[in-house]
Coordinates of N, CA and C in Angstrom, one line a residue:
M1 N 0.6 11.0 11.2 CA -0.1 9.7 11.1 C 1.1 8.7 12.0
E2 N 0.4 8.1 12.4 CA 0.9 6.8 13.3 C 1.4 5.9 12.6
T3 N 2.6 5.5 12.9 CA 3.3 4.3 12.1 C 2.4 3.0 12.1
P4 N 2.0 2.4 10.9 CA 1.5 1.0 11.2 C 2.2 -0.2 11.4
N5 N 1.4 -1.2 11.8 CA 2.1 -2.1 12.2 C 1.8 -3.6 11.0
E6 N 0.9 -2.9 10.1 CA 0.3 -3.8 8.9 C -0.6 -2.8 7.8
I7 N -0.2 -3.0 6.6 CA -1.0 -2.3 5.4 C -1.9 -3.2 4.9
N8 N -3.0 -2.8 4.4 CA -4.0 -3.6 3.5 C -3.5 -2.8 2.3
S9 N -2.5 -3.6 1.4 CA -2.0 -3.4 0.1 C -2.7 -3.9 -0.9
V10 N -2.6 -3.2 -2.1 CA -3.7 -3.5 -3.1 C -2.7 -3.9 -4.4
Y11 N -3.1 -5.0 -5.0 CA -2.2 -5.7 -6.4 C -3.1 -5.6 -7.1
W12 N -2.3 -5.8 -8.9 CA -3.1 -6.4 -9.7 C -3.0 -7.5 -9.7
D13 N -4.1 -8.4 -10.3 CA -3.8 -9.9 -10.2 C -4.1 -10.5 -11.9
E14 N -3.2 -10.9 -12.2 CA -3.1 -11.2 -13.7 C -4.2 -12.5 -14.3
K15 N -4.0 -13.1 -13.2 CA -5.0 -14.5 -13.6 C -6.6 -14.3 -13.5
T16 N -7.0 -13.4 -12.6 CA -8.4 -12.8 -12.4 C -8.8 -11.6 -13.2
K17 N -7.6 -10.7 -13.4 CA -7.8 -9.4 -14.4 C -8.5 -8.3 -13.2
S18 N -8.0 -8.6 -11.8 CA -9.0 -7.7 -10.9 C -8.0 -7.1 -9.9
W19 N -8.5 -6.0 -9.4 CA -7.6 -5.9 -7.9 C -7.7 -6.8 -6.6
Q20 N -6.7 -7.1 -6.2 CA -6.7 -7.8 -5.1 C -6.2 -7.3 -3.9
Y21 N -6.5 -7.8 -2.9 CA -5.7 -7.2 -1.4 C -5.0 -8.1 -0.7
K22 N -3.8 -7.6 0.1 CA -3.0 -8.5 0.8 C -2.6 -7.8 2.1
I23 N -2.7 -8.5 3.3 CA -2.2 -7.6 4.6 C -0.6 -7.6 4.7
V24 N 0.2 -6.7 4.7 CA 1.6 -7.0 4.5 C 2.0 -6.6 6.0
K25 N 2.7 -7.2 6.7 CA 3.5 -7.0 8.1 C 4.6 -5.8 7.9
V26 N 4.8 -4.9 8.8 CA 5.6 -3.8 8.6 C 6.6 -4.1 9.7
E27 N 8.0 -4.1 9.3 CA 8.9 -4.0 10.3 C 9.5 -2.8 10.5
E28 N 9.7 -2.5 9.4 CA 9.9 -0.6 9.5 C 9.4 0.2 8.6
Y29 N 9.1 1.2 9.2 CA 8.2 2.2 8.2 C 9.2 3.6 7.9
H30 N 9.0 3.8 6.4 CA 9.6 5.0 5.8 C 9.1 5.8 5.3
G31 N 7.9 6.2 5.5 CA 7.1 7.4 5.0 C 6.2 6.8 3.8
F32 N 5.5 8.0 3.3 CA 4.6 7.8 2.3 C 4.4 8.5 1.0
T33 N 3.7 8.3 -0.2 CA 3.7 9.1 -0.8 C 2.2 9.6 -1.4
E34 N 1.6 10.6 -1.0 CA 0.2 11.2 -1.0 C -0.3 11.3 -2.4
C35 N -1.6 11.2 -2.6 CA -2.0 11.8 -3.6 C -2.4 13.0 -4.1
Q36 N -2.2 13.3 -5.4 CA -2.2 14.7 -5.7 C -3.5 15.3 -5.2
H37 N -4.6 14.7 -5.6 CA -6.0 15.0 -5.2 C -6.6 15.0 -4.1
C38 N -6.4 13.9 -3.4 CA -7.1 14.1 -1.7 C -6.2 14.1 -0.7
R39 N -4.6 14.1 -1.2 CA -3.8 14.2 -0.4 C -3.8 13.0 0.9
R40 N -4.3 12.1 0.6 CA -4.2 10.7 1.4 C -3.2 10.1 0.8
P41 N -2.5 8.9 1.8 CA -1.6 7.8 1.1 C -1.9 7.1 0.2
M42 N -1.0 7.1 -0.8 CA -1.2 5.9 -2.0 C -0.1 5.1 -2.2
S43 N 0.8 5.2 -1.7 CA 1.8 3.9 -1.2 C 2.7 4.2 -0.2
H44 N 3.4 3.2 0.4 CA 4.1 3.3 1.5 C 5.2 2.9 1.3
N45 N 6.4 3.1 2.0 CA 7.8 2.9 1.7 C 7.9 2.0 3.2
I46 N 8.2 0.9 3.1 CA 8.5 -0.2 4.3 C 9.8 -0.9 4.1
K47 N 9.6 -2.0 5.3 CA 10.6 -3.1 5.2 C 9.5 -4.3 5.8
S48 N 9.6 -5.0 5.1 CA 8.8 -6.2 5.1 C 9.5 -7.5 4.8
D49 N 9.8 -8.6 5.8 CA 10.4 -9.7 5.3 C 11.7 -9.9 5.0
G50 N 12.4 -8.7 5.7 CA 13.8 -8.4 5.4 C 14.3 -7.3 4.1
E51 N 13.3 -7.1 3.5 CA 13.5 -6.5 2.0 C 12.7 -5.1 2.1
F52 N 13.4 -4.0 1.8 CA 12.3 -3.0 1.4 C 11.9 -3.1 0.2
K53 N 10.5 -2.3 0.4 CA 9.5 -2.4 -0.7 C 8.5 -1.4 -0.4
V54 N 8.0 -1.0 -1.9 CA 6.8 0.1 -2.0 C 5.7 -0.8 -2.0
V55 N 4.6 -0.7 -1.2 CA 3.3 -1.3 -1.1 C 2.5 -0.3 -1.6
Y56 N 1.4 -0.6 -2.5 CA 0.4 0.4 -2.8 C -1.2 0.1 -2.2
V57 N -1.8 1.3 -1.7 CA -3.0 1.1 -1.3 C -4.0 2.4 -1.9
K58 N -5.2 2.0 -2.0 CA -6.2 2.8 -2.4 C -6.1 4.1 -1.6
C59 N -6.2 5.3 -2.6 CA -6.4 6.5 -1.9 C -7.7 6.8 -1.7
A60 N -8.1 7.7 -0.9 CA -9.5 8.2 -0.5 C -10.4 8.3 -1.7
C61 N -9.8 9.1 -2.7 CA -10.5 9.5 -4.0 C -11.0 8.4 -4.9
S62 N -10.3 7.1 -4.7 CA -10.7 6.0 -5.4 C -11.4 5.0 -4.9
R63 N -11.9 5.3 -3.6 CA -12.9 4.5 -3.2 C -14.4 4.8 -3.3
S64 N -15.0 3.8 -3.5 CA -16.4 4.1 -4.0 C -17.4 3.9 -2.6

């Protein structure tokens, strides 16, 4: 897998009670956790805006 420069992350928005998306810029990439079913990434360990974080993405089996 190629190191991404940005990730389209997904998060739960309490105001709208729905999933929202946000593009996150990647400073450093430290790997991912894969889905047990489809074997595609479902979270990424990155450094963004000077801090380490885990950003979540929809894996392949959750897409319609």
